[in-house]
Structures are given as structure tokens and as C-alpha cells.
Amino acid sequence: MITLTANAAEVVRGDINKEKLPAGTALRLGVVNDGCKDSNTQYRYVLELDSEAVRPGDHLFESEGITIRVDQQSLAHLDGVKLGVKQGPHGNEYMFLNPHAEHSCSCGNTFSEVMPDIQVKEVEAN
């Protein structure tokens, strides 16, 4: 399950309206294997407004009236995330409250996870 705070949902709705995107536009959330160089993080959050058709393998969530789309590969890293917003120097900034994140960069856009014991044992056995 992926959820938004009420404030984050208002920001998403405002962005959809500001960009004059069609009804049914969703928030697409994902991760890529690209952490911040000096922070020892593994993944970077990817966030965009998506007015295209649902892609094969997408998982759909609804929170605060906003549809959220997550690809299959990203879901393992994002399940349980709550997306919030804070006021930053350049306007609203998204905050990711991720139960899987062991460590985040100060930018808040990258994170690392705890490696499950089973994966550690498999690596050590090889």
C-alpha cells in the first residue's frame, strides 16, 4: 500500500491543474538504481504525473482521491511508503516516509535498504 498525506494530495492536484493535464492523470512513483555519490545510497525516487494508459505490470493504489501507479520492480522498494510535502526554498518538496529505507541522503531523494538475511546468506555461500 502506498499513501499520500492530505497536503501531498493537494499539491498533486494543483500540479495536475497547473499543467492542464487530463482527468484521470495519475501519480507515477518508482525507483531507479542510482543513489547519491557520497552518501552510500542505492536508489533514487522517481516521481511524475502520468496521463498515459496503465502499463503492463503496473500496480494501482488510490489515496486521498489520487491514483498512484507503481511498476512491478519498484513495488518491493516502495510498499508502505507515505508521501508527504514540505515547504522548501524552491516551493513544495516531496518527502518519502519509506519503511524499507535504512539510510537516506540529506537531499531526501535517495535511500538504501537493509539487505534481508536470506540474500546475505546466498551471497556469502557463493
mmCIF file of C-alpha atoms in Angstrom:
data_model
loop_
_atom_site.group_PDB
_atom_site.id
_atom_site.type_symbol
_atom_site.label_atom_id
_atom_site.label_comp_id
_atom_site.label_asym_id
_atom_site.label_seq_id
_atom_site.Cartn_x
_atom_site.Cartn_y
_atom_site.Cartn_z
ATOM 1 C CA MET A 1 0.000 0.000 0.000
ATOM 2 C CA ILE A 2 1.237 3.474 -0.875
ATOM 3 C CA THR A 3 -0.440 6.534 0.615
ATOM 4 C CA LEU A 4 -0.339 10.317 0.406
ATOM 5 C CA THR A 5 -0.843 12.862 3.129
ATOM 6 C CA ALA A 6 -3.765 15.226 2.543
ATOM 7 C CA ASN A 7 -1.286 18.041 1.816
ATOM 8 C CA ALA A 8 0.629 15.929 -0.720
ATOM 9 C CA ALA A 9 -2.629 15.084 -2.492
ATOM 10 C CA GLU A 10 -3.493 18.806 -2.710
ATOM 11 C CA VAL A 11 -0.066 19.538 -4.220
ATOM 12 C CA VAL A 12 -0.523 16.751 -6.789
ATOM 13 C CA ARG A 13 -4.000 18.050 -7.709
ATOM 14 C CA GLY A 14 -2.580 21.569 -8.004
ATOM 15 C CA ASP A 15 0.220 20.352 -10.297
ATOM 16 C CA ILE A 16 -2.276 18.449 -12.484
ATOM 17 C CA ASN A 17 -4.429 21.584 -12.790
ATOM 18 C CA LYS A 18 -1.449 23.909 -13.338
ATOM 19 C CA GLU A 19 -0.156 21.699 -16.159
ATOM 20 C CA LYS A 20 -3.697 21.330 -17.553
ATOM 21 C CA LEU A 21 -3.419 17.544 -17.626
ATOM 22 C CA PRO A 22 -6.482 15.440 -18.461
ATOM 23 C CA ALA A 23 -8.827 13.899 -15.908
ATOM 24 C CA GLY A 24 -7.540 10.508 -14.848
ATOM 25 C CA THR A 25 -3.908 11.652 -14.661
ATOM 26 C CA ALA A 26 -2.116 9.555 -12.051
ATOM 27 C CA LEU A 27 0.956 9.980 -9.926
ATOM 28 C CA ARG A 28 3.673 7.548 -11.032
ATOM 29 C CA LEU A 29 6.134 6.574 -8.340
ATOM 30 C CA GLY A 30 9.204 4.416 -8.868
ATOM 31 C CA VAL A 31 12.846 3.911 -8.035
ATOM 32 C CA VAL A 32 15.997 3.651 -10.130
ATOM 33 C CA ASN A 33 19.327 2.159 -9.108
ATOM 34 C CA ASP A 34 21.124 5.497 -8.735
ATOM 35 C CA GLY A 35 21.977 6.802 -5.274
ATOM 36 C CA CYS A 36 23.835 9.976 -4.347
ATOM 37 C CA LYS A 37 27.574 9.539 -4.912
ATOM 38 C CA ASP A 38 28.959 10.291 -1.449
ATOM 39 C CA SER A 39 26.019 9.121 0.659
ATOM 40 C CA ASN A 40 26.243 5.342 0.147
ATOM 41 C CA THR A 41 22.649 5.213 -1.040
ATOM 42 C CA GLN A 42 21.427 2.712 -3.638
ATOM 43 C CA TYR A 43 18.165 4.037 -5.037
ATOM 44 C CA ARG A 44 16.654 7.302 -6.255
ATOM 45 C CA TYR A 45 12.932 8.030 -6.103
ATOM 46 C CA VAL A 46 11.254 8.871 -9.407
ATOM 47 C CA LEU A 47 8.020 10.828 -9.295
ATOM 48 C CA GLU A 48 5.989 12.092 -12.251
ATOM 49 C CA LEU A 49 2.480 12.844 -13.383
ATOM 50 C CA ASP A 50 1.290 10.193 -15.839
ATOM 51 C CA SER A 51 -1.648 10.755 -18.166
ATOM 52 C CA GLU A 52 -0.832 7.768 -20.397
ATOM 53 C CA ALA A 53 -2.561 4.378 -20.288
ATOM 54 C CA VAL A 54 -1.717 1.972 -17.493
ATOM 55 C CA ARG A 55 1.402 -0.037 -18.365
ATOM 56 C CA PRO A 56 1.552 -3.830 -18.130
ATOM 57 C CA GLY A 57 2.727 -4.806 -14.660
ATOM 58 C CA ASP A 58 1.612 -1.555 -13.019
ATOM 59 C CA HIS A 59 0.183 -1.757 -9.531
ATOM 60 C CA LEU A 60 -2.547 0.773 -8.795
ATOM 61 C CA PHE A 61 -3.256 2.436 -5.477
ATOM 62 C CA GLU A 62 -5.674 5.188 -4.504
ATOM 63 C CA SER A 63 -5.044 7.645 -1.699
ATOM 64 C CA GLU A 64 -6.777 10.926 -0.909
ATOM 65 C CA GLY A 65 -8.519 10.797 -4.317
ATOM 66 C CA ILE A 66 -5.239 10.413 -6.256
ATOM 67 C CA THR A 67 -4.422 7.317 -8.303
ATOM 68 C CA ILE A 68 -0.849 6.117 -7.802
ATOM 69 C CA ARG A 69 0.914 3.831 -10.290
ATOM 70 C CA VAL A 70 3.961 1.769 -9.379
ATOM 71 C CA ASP A 71 5.846 -0.600 -11.672
ATOM 72 C CA GLN A 72 6.466 -4.179 -10.525
ATOM 73 C CA GLN A 73 10.210 -3.754 -9.904
ATOM 74 C CA SER A 74 9.775 -0.620 -7.795
ATOM 75 C CA LEU A 75 6.967 -2.021 -5.659
ATOM 76 C CA ALA A 76 9.282 -4.117 -3.460
ATOM 77 C CA HIS A 77 11.151 -0.926 -2.506
ATOM 78 C CA LEU A 78 8.074 1.271 -2.116
ATOM 79 C CA ASP A 79 5.395 -0.857 -0.472
ATOM 80 C CA GLY A 80 4.346 1.006 2.670
ATOM 81 C CA VAL A 81 5.637 4.417 1.556
ATOM 82 C CA LYS A 82 3.769 7.512 2.696
ATOM 83 C CA LEU A 83 4.375 10.564 0.537
ATOM 84 C CA GLY A 84 4.232 13.966 2.198
ATOM 85 C CA VAL A 85 5.277 17.514 1.317
ATOM 86 C CA LYS A 86 7.203 20.288 2.994
ATOM 87 C CA GLN A 87 7.860 23.878 2.026
ATOM 88 C CA GLY A 88 11.404 24.232 0.706
ATOM 89 C CA PRO A 89 13.412 27.128 -0.670
ATOM 90 C CA HIS A 90 12.100 26.439 -4.191
ATOM 91 C CA GLY A 91 8.494 25.681 -3.259
ATOM 92 C CA ASN A 92 6.917 22.384 -2.273
ATOM 93 C CA GLU A 93 9.240 19.398 -1.883
ATOM 94 C CA TYR A 94 8.074 15.800 -1.595
ATOM 95 C CA MET A 95 9.120 13.764 1.450
ATOM 96 C CA PHE A 96 9.234 9.982 1.279
ATOM 97 C CA LEU A 97 8.462 8.148 4.511
ATOM 98 C CA ASN A 98 9.759 4.714 3.494
ATOM 99 C CA PRO A 99 9.705 1.813 5.984
ATOM 100 C CA HIS A 100 12.308 -0.015 3.848
ATOM 101 C CA ALA A 101 14.866 2.812 3.961
ATOM 102 C CA GLU A 102 17.727 2.161 6.339
ATOM 103 C CA HIS A 103 19.615 5.289 5.271
ATOM 104 C CA SER A 104 18.647 8.372 3.247
ATOM 105 C CA CYS A 105 20.750 11.114 1.724
ATOM 106 C CA SER A 106 20.302 14.632 3.069
ATOM 107 C CA CYS A 107 18.546 15.522 -0.205
ATOM 108 C CA GLY A 108 15.775 13.077 0.741
ATOM 109 C CA ASN A 109 15.582 11.725 -2.802
ATOM 110 C CA THR A 110 17.850 8.693 -2.393
ATOM 111 C CA PHE A 111 17.933 5.797 0.047
ATOM 112 C CA SER A 112 19.435 2.423 0.889
ATOM 113 C CA GLU A 113 17.695 -0.633 2.281
ATOM 114 C CA VAL A 114 18.544 -3.314 4.786
ATOM 115 C CA MET A 115 19.542 -6.423 2.868
ATOM 116 C CA PRO A 116 17.346 -9.358 4.000
ATOM 117 C CA ASP A 117 19.267 -12.118 5.829
ATOM 118 C CA ILE A 118 18.427 -14.701 3.176
ATOM 119 C CA GLN A 119 20.117 -12.590 0.471
ATOM 120 C CA VAL A 120 23.187 -12.076 2.657
ATOM 121 C CA LYS A 121 23.474 -15.838 3.238
ATOM 122 C CA GLU A 122 23.135 -16.524 -0.508
ATOM 123 C CA VAL A 123 25.902 -14.034 -1.288
ATOM 124 C CA GLU A 124 28.171 -15.488 1.385
ATOM 125 C CA ALA A 125 27.573 -19.039 0.082
ATOM 126 C CA ASN A 126 28.700 -18.091 -3.418
#
